[in-house]
Amino acid sequence: MSQYIAALDQGTTSSRCILFNQKGEVCSCAQREFRQIFPKGGWVEHDPMEIWASQIGVLVEAMGAAGLHADDLAAIGITNQRETTIVWEKATGRPVCNAIVWQCRRTAPMIEKLKQDGWAERIRKCTGLVPDAYFSASKLAWILNEVPHARERAQKGELLFGTVDTWLIWNLTQGRVHVTDYTNASRTMLFDIRRLCWDEDILEYFDIPLCMLPEVKPSSCVYGHTAESVLGGEIPIAGIAGDQQAALFGQCCFTPGSVKNTYGTGCFMLMNTGNRLVESENGLLSTIAVGMDGKVEYALEGSIFIAGAVLQWLRDGLRMLHSAPQSEEYCRRVKDTEGVYLVPAFAGLGAPYWNPYARGVMVGLTRGASKEHFVRAATESLAYQVNDLIDVMKRESGLELTALKVDGGASANDFLMQFQADISRVCIDRPQCVETTALGAAYLAGLAIGYWKSREDILINWRKDRSFLPEMAQEDCDKRVKGWKRAVRTALYWAQEEE
């Protein structure tokens, strides 16, 4: 059998390709950032052709760096930014407009109308999701409403919809395969996560033709093969999972009650609930964790819209940092934030608040506040938001979280991980391989073709890098968390004024 599995990790700010061997070790990696397009306040777009070009580019680059050819790859797995919505012409493959990114808030009024029309509970029961502009449904409806002749062309079968996984597979197979998996489908707000099918009533509400939608398949199976003209060989595409579900799988959270948190552009905490679909009453989402072996497993999820993006903003927007990892150095220069809090509600607030109108606020400023305090407040905001999710997840699941597996770029920040352990009073376990999102996609692809025989084979590969245990005094911790909640109320008050 060929030696490597290629994982395509198509994220919100960059496309990456990582080649893994049977031990789950990184053998080659390439990454390329692409443009973030902000046409109006609260609007976020990507160029789908740029997504495709950057993703195929890093695949070729990673193979070239390792001196590999197509026949050296056993399979390709795909993991992707979820909810981001692309519509393209079936005949030509040309997108009809830019991709509308998961962070985009343009359809918030459409969601408000949906709630007024009495659909909120129906959506929650069927899809497991809290109605929000975050998900694909309203984004797709917006494209059909606003792009000239789009709905008419869609009804004729001329246009196709897909999340980013679907778009990549369409291009890798040169239009032969139009497919998604259960995890990505479960994030569209159009999919019944119990019946495992597109919901006819929700499609009718949004006036979305069924013929636009991809076929939904398990997360681990052979969907098709790359066209020979794309990579010089027909490589099986055998695994798909939305980025957070892929990270859950890559972290080997296979048993009910196991939890991981990814510190990426956003922050996403998932708890495996096995075959039990837990309905949240406090702003968490019920979602599909993975689909394989003829069944699906479920998860509880808490979603934070802006996490690592705060550090990117400090670097690119405010030019306070040369690189995101530099934030750790600034954080350690001061003993605390001097009472300063940053609530990074740049795209509204996700779980457990779900307020699309909230906006970023900084509170507690005095003349004594310095650049170091500002950077530390921004960094700590990631941990505070995650702590909000931990509190809710404990209540919803009835389980006490004693350990939290972490991954994503910001999990390499030792200051942040220690602060998380302190305020959340849990043990933080960081694996040696923090590329767990890509690794999860590789595992799903490898299992489908027999590269790995079982989940037990995979479990052997998970190795801990370091654990972080709480050190801060409980009284100090409580005081800081109390200040954070007060800052959040300020951001929510701003939202009331906006309404």
GROMACS .gro file of C-alpha atoms in nm, residues 150-424:
model
  275
  150ALA     CA    1  -2.995   3.268  -0.943
  151ARG     CA    2  -3.314   3.112  -0.809
  152GLU     CA    3  -3.459   3.063  -1.156
  153ARG     CA    4  -3.136   2.895  -1.272
  154ALA     CA    5  -3.121   2.683  -0.957
  155GLN     CA    6  -3.476   2.557  -1.014
  156LYS     CA    7  -3.371   2.451  -1.367
  157GLY     CA    8  -3.086   2.247  -1.219
  158GLU     CA    9  -2.816   2.479  -1.353
  159LEU     CA   10  -2.664   2.576  -1.016
  160LEU     CA   11  -2.511   2.369  -0.738
  161PHE     CA   12  -2.459   2.445  -0.369
  162GLY     CA   13  -2.186   2.318  -0.148
  163THR     CA   14  -1.989   2.383   0.164
  164VAL     CA   15  -1.613   2.401   0.109
  165ASP     CA   16  -1.562   2.021   0.120
  166THR     CA   17  -1.814   1.979  -0.161
  167TRP     CA   18  -1.649   2.252  -0.367
  168LEU     CA   19  -1.304   2.095  -0.332
  169ILE     CA   20  -1.424   1.746  -0.427
  170TRP     CA   21  -1.612   1.886  -0.727
  171ASN     CA   22  -1.287   2.041  -0.849
  172LEU     CA   23  -1.063   1.745  -0.758
  173THR     CA   24  -1.290   1.512  -0.958
  174GLN     CA   25  -1.349   1.771  -1.234
  175GLY     CA   26  -1.722   1.779  -1.175
  176ARG     CA   27  -1.786   1.406  -1.148
  177VAL     CA   28  -1.878   1.403  -0.777
  178HIS     CA   29  -2.120   1.634  -0.590
  179VAL     CA   30  -2.114   1.510  -0.231
  180THR     CA   31  -2.081   1.609   0.134
  181ASP     CA   32  -2.070   1.413   0.459
  182TYR     CA   33  -2.302   1.397   0.760
  183THR     CA   34  -2.093   1.637   0.971
  184ASN     CA   35  -2.095   1.918   0.715
  185ALA     CA   36  -2.459   1.861   0.624
  186SER     CA   37  -2.549   1.892   0.993
  187ARG     CA   38  -2.410   2.249   0.993
  188THR     CA   39  -2.623   2.385   0.710
  189MET     CA   40  -2.945   2.428   0.915
  190LEU     CA   41  -3.115   2.233   0.634
  191PHE     CA   42  -3.044   1.876   0.749
  192ASP     CA   43  -3.252   1.654   0.977
  193ILE     CA   44  -2.992   1.500   1.209
  194ARG     CA   45  -3.230   1.223   1.322
  195ARG     CA   46  -3.368   1.112   0.983
  196LEU     CA   47  -3.031   1.188   0.815
  197CYS     CA   48  -3.177   1.366   0.515
  198TRP     CA   49  -3.238   1.717   0.382
  199ASP     CA   50  -3.554   1.853   0.542
  200GLU     CA   51  -3.823   1.931   0.286
  201ASP     CA   52  -4.011   2.181   0.504
  202ILE     CA   53  -3.705   2.394   0.582
  203LEU     CA   54  -3.603   2.390   0.215
  204GLU     CA   55  -3.953   2.509   0.127
  205TYR     CA   56  -3.938   2.788   0.387
  206PHE     CA   57  -3.615   2.924   0.237
  207ASP     CA   58  -3.731   2.841  -0.119
  208ILE     CA   59  -3.418   2.632  -0.190
  209PRO     CA   60  -3.447   2.372  -0.468
  210LEU     CA   61  -3.346   2.022  -0.354
  211CYS     CA   62  -3.165   1.960  -0.682
  212MET     CA   63  -2.894   2.209  -0.577
  213LEU     CA   64  -2.787   2.008  -0.276
  214PRO     CA   65  -2.511   1.746  -0.265
  215GLU     CA   66  -2.559   1.380  -0.184
  216VAL     CA   67  -2.488   1.314   0.186
  217LYS     CA   68  -2.261   1.021   0.273
  218PRO     CA   69  -2.070   0.888   0.576
  219SER     CA   70  -1.755   1.068   0.692
  220SER     CA   71  -1.538   0.769   0.609
  221CYS     CA   72  -1.596   0.612   0.267
  222VAL     CA   73  -1.462   0.638  -0.088
  223TYR     CA   74  -1.652   0.925  -0.255
  224GLY     CA   75  -1.460   0.917  -0.580
  225HIS     CA   76  -1.111   0.960  -0.721
  226THR     CA   77  -0.910   1.262  -0.827
  227ALA     CA   78  -0.913   1.326  -1.200
  228GLU     CA   79  -0.583   1.215  -1.354
  229SER     CA   80  -0.532   1.559  -1.508
  230VAL     CA   81  -0.542   1.721  -1.163
  231LEU     CA   82  -0.261   1.530  -0.987
  232GLY     CA   83  -0.134   1.281  -1.242
  233GLY     CA   84  -0.318   0.989  -1.087
  234GLU     CA   85  -0.653   0.868  -0.957
  235ILE     CA   86  -0.626   0.895  -0.579
  236PRO     CA   87  -0.925   0.788  -0.366
  237ILE     CA   88  -1.094   1.071  -0.177
  238ALA     CA   89  -1.203   0.875   0.128
  239GLY     CA   90  -1.265   1.102   0.429
  240ILE     CA   91  -1.460   1.423   0.495
  241ALA     CA   92  -1.538   1.601   0.819
  242GLY     CA   93  -1.603   1.960   0.916
  243ASP     CA   94  -1.297   2.099   1.092
  244GLN     CA   95  -1.428   2.068   1.448
  245GLN     CA   96  -1.560   1.716   1.407
  246ALA     CA   97  -1.230   1.621   1.242
  247ALA     CA   98  -1.042   1.758   1.543
  248LEU     CA   99  -1.267   1.558   1.779
  249PHE     CA  100  -1.179   1.244   1.582
  250GLY     CA  101  -0.811   1.336   1.557
  251GLN     CA  102  -0.800   1.383   1.935
  252CYS     CA  103  -0.933   1.026   1.971
  253CYS     CA  104  -1.242   1.145   2.161
  254PHE     CA  105  -1.421   0.822   2.078
  255THR     CA  106  -1.609   0.765   2.405
  256PRO     CA  107  -1.916   0.954   2.533
  257GLY     CA  108  -1.809   1.235   2.766
  258SER     CA  109  -1.467   1.298   2.608
  259VAL     CA  110  -1.412   1.667   2.522
  260LYS     CA  111  -1.179   1.870   2.302
  261ASN     CA  112  -1.141   2.241   2.236
  262THR     CA  113  -0.984   2.387   1.922
  263TYR     CA  114  -0.824   2.730   1.942
  264GLY     CA  115  -0.844   2.837   1.579
  265THR     CA  116  -0.987   3.145   1.409
  266GLY     CA  117  -1.286   3.072   1.628
  267CYS     CA  118  -1.300   2.843   1.932
  268PHE     CA  119  -1.501   2.526   1.923
  269MET     CA  120  -1.560   2.284   2.206
  270LEU     CA  121  -1.713   1.945   2.133
  271MET     CA  122  -1.821   1.667   2.367
  272ASN     CA  123  -1.885   1.322   2.224
  273THR     CA  124  -2.232   1.204   2.336
  274GLY     CA  125  -2.223   0.873   2.145
  275ASN     CA  126  -2.553   0.757   1.998
  276ARG     CA  127  -2.742   0.990   2.236
  277LEU     CA  128  -2.861   1.319   2.087
  278VAL     CA  129  -2.852   1.566   2.379
  279GLU     CA  130  -3.083   1.865   2.331
  280SER     CA  131  -2.936   2.180   2.482
  281GLU     CA  132  -3.144   2.432   2.675
  282ASN     CA  133  -2.857   2.676   2.724
  283GLY     CA  134  -2.723   2.774   2.383
  284LEU     CA  135  -2.513   2.471   2.288
  285LEU     CA  136  -2.565   2.295   1.957
  286SER     CA  137  -2.651   1.931   1.898
  287THR     CA  138  -2.456   1.813   1.597
  288ILE     CA  139  -2.328   1.501   1.424
  289ALA     CA  140  -1.978   1.405   1.546
  290VAL     CA  141  -1.905   1.145   1.278
  291GLY     CA  142  -2.084   0.912   1.040
  292MET     CA  143  -1.926   0.572   0.981
  293ASP     CA  144  -1.986   0.198   1.007
  294GLY     CA  145  -2.350   0.247   0.907
  295LYS     CA  146  -2.441   0.483   1.192
  296VAL     CA  147  -2.380   0.833   1.326
  297GLU     CA  148  -2.248   0.954   1.660
  298TYR     CA  149  -2.355   1.287   1.808
  299ALA     CA  150  -2.182   1.571   1.991
  300LEU     CA  151  -2.266   1.876   2.196
  301GLU     CA  152  -2.088   2.184   2.063
  302GLY     CA  153  -2.016   2.532   2.185
  303SER     CA  154  -1.912   2.780   1.915
  304ILE     CA  155  -1.709   3.099   1.965
  305PHE     CA  156  -1.685   3.314   1.655
  306ILE     CA  157  -1.369   3.512   1.730
  307ALA     CA  158  -1.074   3.353   1.910
  308GLY     CA  159  -0.737   3.328   1.731
  309ALA     CA  160  -0.875   3.594   1.496
  310VAL     CA  161  -0.821   3.840   1.786
  311LEU     CA  162  -0.446   3.779   1.766
  312GLN     CA  163  -0.459   3.812   1.387
  313TRP     CA  164  -0.638   4.145   1.438
  314LEU     CA  165  -0.367   4.262   1.681
  315ARG     CA  166  -0.108   4.169   1.418
  316ASP     CA  167  -0.273   4.295   1.098
  317GLY     CA  168  -0.533   4.550   1.208
  318LEU     CA  169  -0.361   4.726   1.498
  319ARG     CA  170  -0.004   4.627   1.408
  320MET     CA  171   0.073   4.562   1.776
  321LEU     CA  172   0.242   4.227   1.702
  322HIS     CA  173   0.483   4.105   1.437
  323SER     CA  174   0.340   3.754   1.472
  324ALA     CA  175   0.055   3.594   1.667
  325PRO     CA  176   0.290   3.377   1.883
  326GLN     CA  177   0.456   3.701   2.004
  327SER     CA  178   0.145   3.760   2.216
  328GLU     CA  179   0.278   3.515   2.477
  329GLU     CA  180   0.589   3.728   2.531
  330TYR     CA  181   0.377   4.043   2.590
  331CYS     CA  182   0.141   3.859   2.826
  332ARG     CA  183   0.430   3.755   3.050
  333ARG     CA  184   0.563   4.111   3.084
  334VAL     CA  185   0.275   4.212   3.313
  335LYS     CA  186   0.123   4.034   3.614
  336ASP     CA  187  -0.237   4.092   3.500
  337THR     CA  188  -0.443   4.313   3.268
  338GLU     CA  189  -0.473   4.601   3.516
  339GLY     CA  190  -0.851   4.546   3.514
  340VAL     CA  191  -0.880   4.569   3.135
  341TYR     CA  192  -1.112   4.326   2.950
  342LEU     CA  193  -1.162   4.282   2.576
  343VAL     CA  194  -1.483   4.116   2.456
  344PRO     CA  195  -1.407   4.030   2.090
  345ALA     CA  196  -1.765   4.027   1.963
  346PHE     CA  197  -1.651   4.143   1.618
  347ALA     CA  198  -1.905   3.915   1.450
  348GLY     CA  199  -2.164   3.901   1.729
  349LEU     CA  200  -2.150   3.656   2.018
  350GLY     CA  201  -2.189   3.281   1.973
  351ALA     CA  202  -2.258   3.027   2.247
  352PRO     CA  203  -2.400   3.057   2.501
  353TYR     CA  204  -2.526   3.411   2.421
  354TRP     CA  205  -2.619   3.391   2.050
  355ASN     CA  206  -2.650   3.763   1.990
  356PRO     CA  207  -2.566   3.870   1.632
  357TYR     CA  208  -2.580   4.241   1.719
  358ALA     CA  209  -2.321   4.241   1.998
  359ARG     CA  210  -1.998   4.416   1.902
  360GLY     CA  211  -1.647   4.418   2.040
  361VAL     CA  212  -1.586   4.628   2.352
  362MET     CA  213  -1.286   4.707   2.569
  363VAL     CA  214  -1.359   4.809   2.927
  364GLY     CA  215  -1.162   4.906   3.236
  365LEU     CA  216  -0.918   5.137   3.059
  366THR     CA  217  -0.710   5.379   3.266
  367ARG     CA  218  -0.400   5.587   3.195
  368GLY     CA  219  -0.203   5.298   3.345
  369ALA     CA  220  -0.312   5.062   3.065
  370SER     CA  221  -0.026   4.974   2.831
  371LYS     CA  222   0.020   4.780   2.509
  372GLU     CA  223   0.111   4.476   2.719
  373HIS     CA  224  -0.216   4.500   2.913
  374PHE     CA  225  -0.407   4.533   2.585
  375VAL     CA  226  -0.241   4.222   2.435
  376ARG     CA  227  -0.290   4.024   2.755
  377ALA     CA  228  -0.659   4.118   2.772
  378ALA     CA  229  -0.702   4.007   2.411
  379THR     CA  230  -0.526   3.675   2.478
  380GLU     CA  231  -0.720   3.611   2.799
  381SER     CA  232  -1.046   3.669   2.611
  382LEU     CA  233  -0.999   3.331   2.442
  383ALA     CA  234  -0.984   3.153   2.778
  384TYR     CA  235  -1.281   3.342   2.923
  385GLN     CA  236  -1.500   3.253   2.626
  386VAL     CA  237  -1.398   2.887   2.652
  387ASN     CA  238  -1.474   2.893   3.023
  388ASP     CA  239  -1.828   3.013   2.946
  389LEU     CA  240  -1.870   2.702   2.730
  390ILE     CA  241  -1.727   2.470   2.995
  391ASP     CA  242  -1.977   2.599   3.252
  392VAL     CA  243  -2.271   2.533   3.020
  393MET     CA  244  -2.141   2.196   2.902
  394LYS     CA  245  -2.110   2.072   3.260
  395ARG     CA  246  -2.473   2.168   3.328
  396GLU     CA  247  -2.608   2.020   3.004
  397SER     CA  248  -2.425   1.689   3.020
  398GLY     CA  249  -2.439   1.633   3.394
  399LEU     CA  250  -2.071   1.540   3.374
  400GLU     CA  251  -1.778   1.697   3.558
  401LEU     CA  252  -1.501   1.791   3.316
  402THR     CA  253  -1.172   1.687   3.473
  403ALA     CA  254  -0.963   1.710   3.156
  404LEU     CA  255  -0.983   1.902   2.832
  405LYS     CA  256  -0.789   1.802   2.520
  406VAL     CA  257  -0.673   2.107   2.325
  407ASP     CA  258  -0.546   2.176   1.975
  408GLY     CA  259  -0.530   2.451   1.716
  409GLY     CA  260  -0.270   2.723   1.664
  410ALA     CA  261  -0.320   2.914   1.990
  411SER     CA  262  -0.291   2.594   2.197
  412ALA     CA  263   0.087   2.628   2.149
  413ASN     CA  264   0.071   2.938   2.374
  414ASP     CA  265   0.178   2.811   2.718
  415PHE     CA  266   0.057   3.128   2.892
  416LEU     CA  267  -0.292   3.086   2.746
  417MET     CA  268  -0.310   2.716   2.833
  418GLN     CA  269  -0.204   2.781   3.193
  419PHE     CA  270  -0.457   3.066   3.224
  420GLN     CA  271  -0.727   2.834   3.084
  421ALA     CA  272  -0.642   2.567   3.341
  422ASP     CA  273  -0.650   2.830   3.617
  423ILE     CA  274  -0.986   2.991   3.548
  424SER     CA  275  -1.163   2.672   3.436
   0.00000   0.00000   0.00000
